[in-house]
XYZ file of C-alpha atoms in Angstrom:
188
model
C 64.407 -61.399 76.314
C 61.107 -61.261 78.284
C 57.930 -59.557 77.041
C 58.200 -56.973 74.262
C 55.204 -54.767 73.509
C 54.467 -51.449 71.863
C 53.807 -48.640 74.344
C 51.803 -45.631 73.186
C 52.239 -43.304 76.144
C 50.733 -39.801 76.115
C 48.640 -40.564 73.018
C 51.668 -40.855 70.756
C 50.914 -42.302 67.306
C 54.419 -43.735 67.072
C 54.920 -45.879 70.111
C 58.146 -47.395 71.329
C 59.021 -51.028 72.037
C 58.979 -51.645 75.784
C 60.614 -54.654 77.451
C 59.177 -55.944 80.733
C 59.581 -59.020 82.951
C 63.176 -59.543 81.868
C 64.447 -62.916 83.110
C 61.044 -63.875 84.548
C 59.107 -65.473 81.664
C 58.506 -69.153 82.487
C 56.308 -70.130 79.536
C 54.084 -68.738 76.784
C 50.736 -69.793 75.398
C 47.556 -68.873 73.594
C 43.896 -68.790 74.652
C 41.682 -69.566 71.647
C 38.219 -68.090 72.046
C 35.236 -68.257 69.706
C 36.492 -65.656 67.225
C 39.656 -64.184 68.785
C 42.864 -65.296 70.448
C 44.863 -63.896 73.357
C 48.594 -64.558 73.668
C 49.940 -64.780 77.199
C 53.098 -65.379 79.176
C 53.397 -67.027 82.583
C 55.855 -64.909 84.570
C 57.370 -65.247 88.039
C 56.661 -62.395 90.466
C 59.585 -62.425 92.918
C 57.945 -59.936 95.310
C 54.754 -61.976 95.780
C 56.506 -65.351 95.235
C 53.789 -66.467 92.792
C 53.374 -66.954 89.060
C 51.147 -64.583 87.078
C 49.581 -64.669 83.646
C 50.261 -61.576 81.495
C 48.404 -61.031 78.204
C 50.800 -59.331 75.794
C 48.996 -59.617 72.433
C 45.543 -60.306 71.008
C 43.699 -60.588 67.708
C 40.920 -58.261 68.934
C 42.915 -55.217 67.850
C 46.337 -54.610 66.278
C 49.200 -55.738 68.494
C 51.760 -56.183 65.735
C 55.284 -56.690 66.933
C 54.376 -57.792 70.454
C 56.039 -61.031 71.492
C 57.411 -62.902 74.488
C 60.367 -65.232 74.902
C 60.965 -67.748 77.648
C 64.018 -66.579 79.596
C 63.487 -67.537 83.230
C 66.760 -67.105 85.107
C 67.117 -70.410 86.960
C 70.342 -69.308 88.652
C 68.814 -66.146 90.107
C 65.452 -67.652 91.097
C 66.472 -71.317 91.309
C 64.740 -72.200 94.587
C 61.570 -70.410 93.496
C 61.687 -72.164 90.126
C 61.905 -75.584 91.746
C 58.981 -74.706 94.033
C 56.981 -73.503 91.026
C 57.611 -76.832 89.269
C 56.456 -78.747 92.352
C 53.264 -76.648 92.543
C 52.653 -77.331 88.831
C 52.994 -81.063 89.471
C 50.427 -80.746 92.306
C 47.967 -78.936 90.007
C 48.506 -81.506 87.251
C 47.964 -84.396 89.687
C 44.747 -82.876 91.073
C 43.408 -82.203 87.583
C 44.165 -85.671 86.251
C 42.767 -87.334 89.389
C 39.620 -85.271 89.936
C 38.598 -83.955 86.483
C 36.685 -85.714 83.721
C 38.091 -85.864 80.192
C 35.819 -88.395 78.482
C 38.511 -90.985 77.824
C 39.848 -94.206 79.308
C 41.968 -92.321 81.847
C 38.710 -91.484 83.672
C 38.259 -95.142 84.694
C 38.133 -95.449 88.483
C 37.259 -91.799 89.200
C 34.511 -91.079 91.694
C 31.595 -89.178 90.108
C 28.106 -87.935 90.949
C 25.106 -87.843 88.606
C 23.860 -84.235 88.488
C 21.303 -84.419 85.653
C 19.615 -86.798 83.258
C 16.511 -89.016 83.210
C 17.582 -92.648 83.431
C 19.972 -92.575 86.406
C 18.694 -90.966 89.642
C 20.250 -87.563 90.358
C 22.635 -87.753 93.305
C 23.833 -91.285 92.486
C 27.537 -91.666 93.313
C 29.782 -94.272 91.731
C 33.106 -94.955 90.089
C 33.615 -94.904 86.342
C 33.804 -98.472 85.064
C 34.145 -97.762 81.330
C 34.019 -94.905 78.820
C 32.862 -95.232 75.214
C 33.779 -92.145 73.213
C 31.451 -90.706 70.637
C 33.201 -90.088 67.299
C 31.335 -86.827 66.790
C 31.551 -85.220 70.232
C 34.165 -85.765 72.921
C 31.817 -84.268 75.528
C 29.048 -86.737 74.604
C 30.888 -89.894 75.730
C 28.805 -92.771 77.085
C 29.939 -93.695 80.587
C 29.196 -96.763 82.693
C 29.436 -96.216 86.439
C 29.492 -98.794 89.206
C 27.674 -97.832 92.402
C 28.649 -98.934 95.908
C 25.896 -101.562 95.923
C 27.335 -103.161 92.745
C 24.910 -101.816 90.133
C 26.204 -100.837 86.706
C 24.470 -97.763 85.235
C 24.883 -96.083 81.837
C 24.754 -92.314 81.337
C 26.522 -89.588 79.399
C 29.589 -87.653 80.476
C 27.690 -84.352 80.491
C 25.367 -85.783 83.191
C 28.279 -86.281 85.597
C 30.519 -84.157 87.755
C 33.614 -85.351 89.581
C 33.384 -85.704 93.343
C 35.776 -83.053 94.611
C 38.711 -84.064 96.793
C 38.465 -83.644 100.548
C 40.765 -81.376 102.527
C 42.717 -84.449 103.664
C 43.240 -85.652 100.082
C 44.429 -82.200 98.980
C 46.755 -81.761 101.935
C 48.199 -85.268 101.492
C 48.943 -84.565 97.816
C 50.468 -81.165 98.676
C 52.718 -82.677 101.354
C 53.857 -85.412 98.971
C 54.444 -83.200 95.900
C 55.295 -79.711 97.219
C 56.194 -79.759 100.886
C 54.843 -78.276 104.139
C 51.394 -76.663 104.141
C 51.638 -72.877 103.813
C 49.748 -69.816 102.569
C 50.099 -70.942 98.959
C 48.304 -74.186 99.824
C 45.391 -72.164 101.268
C 44.899 -70.537 97.867
C 44.129 -73.987 96.387
C 41.326 -74.751 98.869
């Protein structure tokens, strides 16, 4: 049944329930901020052939009664839906391969030291091991192995992942999505 929200047009105190994006809602979610939350829906825009995020409710002010339901019409937009799923798998692959999470899945990722005192800034190496801190996920102790075989200890917050090259991105896109196109350019 898409996105349902109260519409107060022309300054009316008694709004009416408006339904938008019927048959286009792919998923719903919530952004949790410091003291408020925003509720959003990922919808398919058939004109632009892209997905969009629509915020339909928040805790910043009253949005009682607003809700969204997943109702993507796979029969009507089937080819687009399959393409969307392939693009999502590309994004997931890039994130898991080139982002740091502070856990054992980071082992083998190429990183660069960007701050700290003990390891020289600019040092590049692969993550050899990760020891999580029980009190802070971001404060994990990481051992990296440099190209010359040295093992160096630092903290996760001193590192940044080495970003993928154009060739690595295009290879992943070709494997997971298909031919390079305008959508691929938006990920560069």
